[in-house]
Structure formats: structure tokens, C-alpha cells
mmCIF file of C-alpha atoms in Angstrom:
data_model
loop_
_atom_site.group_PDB
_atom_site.id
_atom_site.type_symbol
_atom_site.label_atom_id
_atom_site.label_comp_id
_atom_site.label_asym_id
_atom_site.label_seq_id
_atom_site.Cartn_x
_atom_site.Cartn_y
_atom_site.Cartn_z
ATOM 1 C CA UNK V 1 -26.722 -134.911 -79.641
ATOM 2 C CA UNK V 2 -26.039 -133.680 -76.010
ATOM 3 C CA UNK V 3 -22.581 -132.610 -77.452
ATOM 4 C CA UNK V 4 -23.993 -129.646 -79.638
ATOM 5 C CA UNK V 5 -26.510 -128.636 -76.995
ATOM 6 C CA UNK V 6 -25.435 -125.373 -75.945
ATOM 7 C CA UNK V 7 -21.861 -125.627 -77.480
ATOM 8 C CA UNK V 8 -18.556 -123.808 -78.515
ATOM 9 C CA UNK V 9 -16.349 -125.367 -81.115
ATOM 10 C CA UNK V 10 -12.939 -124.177 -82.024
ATOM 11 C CA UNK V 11 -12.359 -123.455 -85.823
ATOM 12 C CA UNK V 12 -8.855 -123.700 -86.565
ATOM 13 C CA UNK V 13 -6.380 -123.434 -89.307
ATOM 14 C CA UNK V 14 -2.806 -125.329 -89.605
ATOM 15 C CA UNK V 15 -2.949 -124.759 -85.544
ATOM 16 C CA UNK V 16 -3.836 -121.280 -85.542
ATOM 17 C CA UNK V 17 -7.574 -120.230 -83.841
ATOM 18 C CA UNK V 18 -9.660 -118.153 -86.719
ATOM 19 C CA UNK V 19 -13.111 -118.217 -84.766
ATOM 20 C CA UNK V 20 -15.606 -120.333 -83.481
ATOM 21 C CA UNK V 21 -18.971 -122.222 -83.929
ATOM 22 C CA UNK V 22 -21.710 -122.257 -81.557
ATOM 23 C CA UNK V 23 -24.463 -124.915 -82.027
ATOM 24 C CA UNK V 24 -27.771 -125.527 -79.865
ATOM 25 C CA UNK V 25 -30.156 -128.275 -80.147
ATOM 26 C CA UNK V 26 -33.900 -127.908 -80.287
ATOM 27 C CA UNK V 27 -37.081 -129.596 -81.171
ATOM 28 C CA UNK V 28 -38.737 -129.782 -84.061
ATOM 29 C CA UNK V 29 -42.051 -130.719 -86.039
ATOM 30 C CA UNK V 30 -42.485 -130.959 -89.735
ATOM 31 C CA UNK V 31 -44.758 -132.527 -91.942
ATOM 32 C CA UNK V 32 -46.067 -134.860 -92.915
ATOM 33 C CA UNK V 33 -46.349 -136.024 -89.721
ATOM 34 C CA UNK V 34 -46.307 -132.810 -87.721
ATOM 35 C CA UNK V 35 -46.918 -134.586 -84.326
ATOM 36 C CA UNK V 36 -44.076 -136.165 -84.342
ATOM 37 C CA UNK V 37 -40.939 -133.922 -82.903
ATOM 38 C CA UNK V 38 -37.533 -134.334 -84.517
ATOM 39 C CA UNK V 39 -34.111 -132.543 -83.021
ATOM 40 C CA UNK V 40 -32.497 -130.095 -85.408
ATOM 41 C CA UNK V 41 -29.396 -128.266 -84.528
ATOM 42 C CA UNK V 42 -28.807 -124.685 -85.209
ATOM 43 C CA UNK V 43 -25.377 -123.453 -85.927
ATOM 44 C CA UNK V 44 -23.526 -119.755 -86.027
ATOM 45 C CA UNK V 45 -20.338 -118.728 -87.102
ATOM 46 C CA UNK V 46 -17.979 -116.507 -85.489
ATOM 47 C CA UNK V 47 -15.028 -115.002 -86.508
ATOM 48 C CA UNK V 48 -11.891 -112.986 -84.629
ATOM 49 C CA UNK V 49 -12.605 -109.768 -86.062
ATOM 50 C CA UNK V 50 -16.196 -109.620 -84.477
ATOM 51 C CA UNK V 51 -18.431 -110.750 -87.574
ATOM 52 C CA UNK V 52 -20.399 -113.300 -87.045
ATOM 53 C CA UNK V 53 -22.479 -115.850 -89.674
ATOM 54 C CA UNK V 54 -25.944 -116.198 -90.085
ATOM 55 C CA UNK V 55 -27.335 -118.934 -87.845
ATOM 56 C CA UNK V 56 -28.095 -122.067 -90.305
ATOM 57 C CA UNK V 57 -29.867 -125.615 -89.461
ATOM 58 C CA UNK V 58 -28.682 -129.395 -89.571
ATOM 59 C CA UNK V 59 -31.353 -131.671 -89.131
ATOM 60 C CA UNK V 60 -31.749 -135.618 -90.163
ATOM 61 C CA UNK V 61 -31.788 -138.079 -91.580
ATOM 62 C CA UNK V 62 -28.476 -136.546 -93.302
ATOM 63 C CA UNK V 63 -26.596 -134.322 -90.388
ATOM 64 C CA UNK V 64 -24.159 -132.701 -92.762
ATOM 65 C CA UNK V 65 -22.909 -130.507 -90.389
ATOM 66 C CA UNK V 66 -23.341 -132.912 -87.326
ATOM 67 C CA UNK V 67 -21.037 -135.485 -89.479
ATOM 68 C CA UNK V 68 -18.574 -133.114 -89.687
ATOM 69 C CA UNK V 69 -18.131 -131.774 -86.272
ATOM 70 C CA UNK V 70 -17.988 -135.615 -85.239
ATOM 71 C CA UNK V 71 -14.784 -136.311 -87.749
ATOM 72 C CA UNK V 72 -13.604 -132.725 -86.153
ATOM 73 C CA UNK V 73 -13.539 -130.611 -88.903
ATOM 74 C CA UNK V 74 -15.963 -128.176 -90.025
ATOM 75 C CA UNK V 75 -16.589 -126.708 -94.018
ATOM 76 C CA UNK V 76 -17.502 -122.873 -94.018
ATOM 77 C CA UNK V 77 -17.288 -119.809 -96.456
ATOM 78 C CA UNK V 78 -14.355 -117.960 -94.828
ATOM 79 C CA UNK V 79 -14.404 -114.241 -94.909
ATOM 80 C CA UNK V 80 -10.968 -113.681 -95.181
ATOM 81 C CA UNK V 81 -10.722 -114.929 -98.391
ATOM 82 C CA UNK V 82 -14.103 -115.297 -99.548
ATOM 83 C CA UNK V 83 -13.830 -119.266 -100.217
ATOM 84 C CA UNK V 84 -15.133 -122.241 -98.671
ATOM 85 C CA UNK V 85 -12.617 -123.611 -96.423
ATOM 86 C CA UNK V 86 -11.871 -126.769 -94.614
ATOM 87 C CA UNK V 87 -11.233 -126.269 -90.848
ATOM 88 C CA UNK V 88 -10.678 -128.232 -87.747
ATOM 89 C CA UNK V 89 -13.299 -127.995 -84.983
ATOM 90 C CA UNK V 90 -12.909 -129.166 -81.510
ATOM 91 C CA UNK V 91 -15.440 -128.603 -78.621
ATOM 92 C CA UNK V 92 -14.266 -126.093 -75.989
ATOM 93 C CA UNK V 93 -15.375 -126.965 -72.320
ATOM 94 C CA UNK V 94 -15.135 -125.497 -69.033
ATOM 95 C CA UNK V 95 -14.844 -121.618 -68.032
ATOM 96 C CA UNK V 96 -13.472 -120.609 -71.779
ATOM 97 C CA UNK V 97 -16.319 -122.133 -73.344
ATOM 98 C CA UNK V 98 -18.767 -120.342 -70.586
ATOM 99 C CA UNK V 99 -17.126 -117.349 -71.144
ATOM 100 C CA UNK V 100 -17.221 -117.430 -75.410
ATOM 101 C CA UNK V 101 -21.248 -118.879 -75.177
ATOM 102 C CA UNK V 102 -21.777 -115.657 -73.370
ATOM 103 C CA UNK V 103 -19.815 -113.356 -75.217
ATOM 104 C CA UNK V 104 -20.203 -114.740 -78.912
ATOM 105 C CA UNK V 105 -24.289 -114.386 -77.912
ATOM 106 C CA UNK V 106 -25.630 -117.381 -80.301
ATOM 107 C CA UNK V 107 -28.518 -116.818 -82.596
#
């Protein structure tokens, strides 16, 4: 999971950028057995024109959107035109993913 902890993730459409994902990792308990802690991922959408998603969980045993950032593409309700669309996600590293975790302000 070390891959979504504290991450940036291109959305893209035939090769053009249309915004970006941020994910974070954290720990979980749930019942029944609320002593035992489980990761979950949390994950926000954020678009060119400023907007930005709600922020929306992934946990197991069925990573939906985990599954699909590891086949690097990504399914989201698009604002533009108000459908769910298909995009491709890559991870961003480096300074231009320090600079978008700070200025995209996840959660």
C-alpha cells in the first residue's frame, strides 16, 4: 500500500492532464472484531478548474479503487460532462508531486 500513502496521481484523457487524485492510507477498526486494525485508503478528486471531489474510502477485501490505480486507470464522475468516465492515472513523484500534495490540500 506504501504507493497510495501520501500520493498524487495524474488523471488523464487521450494524453491530455484533466486533474488529479490524491490518496492517503490509514488505519482502521471495524467490527466484528474491532481490535483488529485494517488499512483503508482515502481518496479525493481534483480537477483543473479548482473543484475538488468529496474524499471517498477503498478498503478490503475488494480494493475497487486500489485495483484500478494498479492497472493505471481510474473510473470517476467527470464534471465536465456530468458522466462517469474512464481515465488513466499514473503516480506523480518528486518536487511536482510535493508541490500538488501541498497545493491540492487532501481531505
Amino acid at each position: 500500500m506504501d504507493i497510495f500513502r501520501d500520493a498524487v496521481w495524474e488523471l488523464s484523457l487521450d494524453g491530455e492532464v484533466k486533474g488529479w487524485l490524491t490518496t492517503s492510507v490509514n488505519i482502521m477498526r471495524g467490527l466484528p472484531l474491532f481490535w483488529v486494525k485494517q488499512e483503508q485508503m482515502w481518496y479525493q478528486t481534483h480537477w483543473l478548474d479548482g473543484t475538488h471531489g468529496f474524499p471517498e474510502e477503498d478498503y478490503g477485501p475488494d480494493w475497487y479503487a486500489v485495483k484500478e490505480l494498479r492497472a493505471g486507470k481510474f473510473e470517476v464522475r467527470y464534471p465536465e460532462s456530468d458522466q462517469d468516465v474512464w481515465f488513466e492515472a499514473a503516480p506523480l513523484t518528486g518536487p511536482e508531486r510535493d508541490r500538488l500534495w501541498e497545493t491540492l490540500q487532501h481531505g
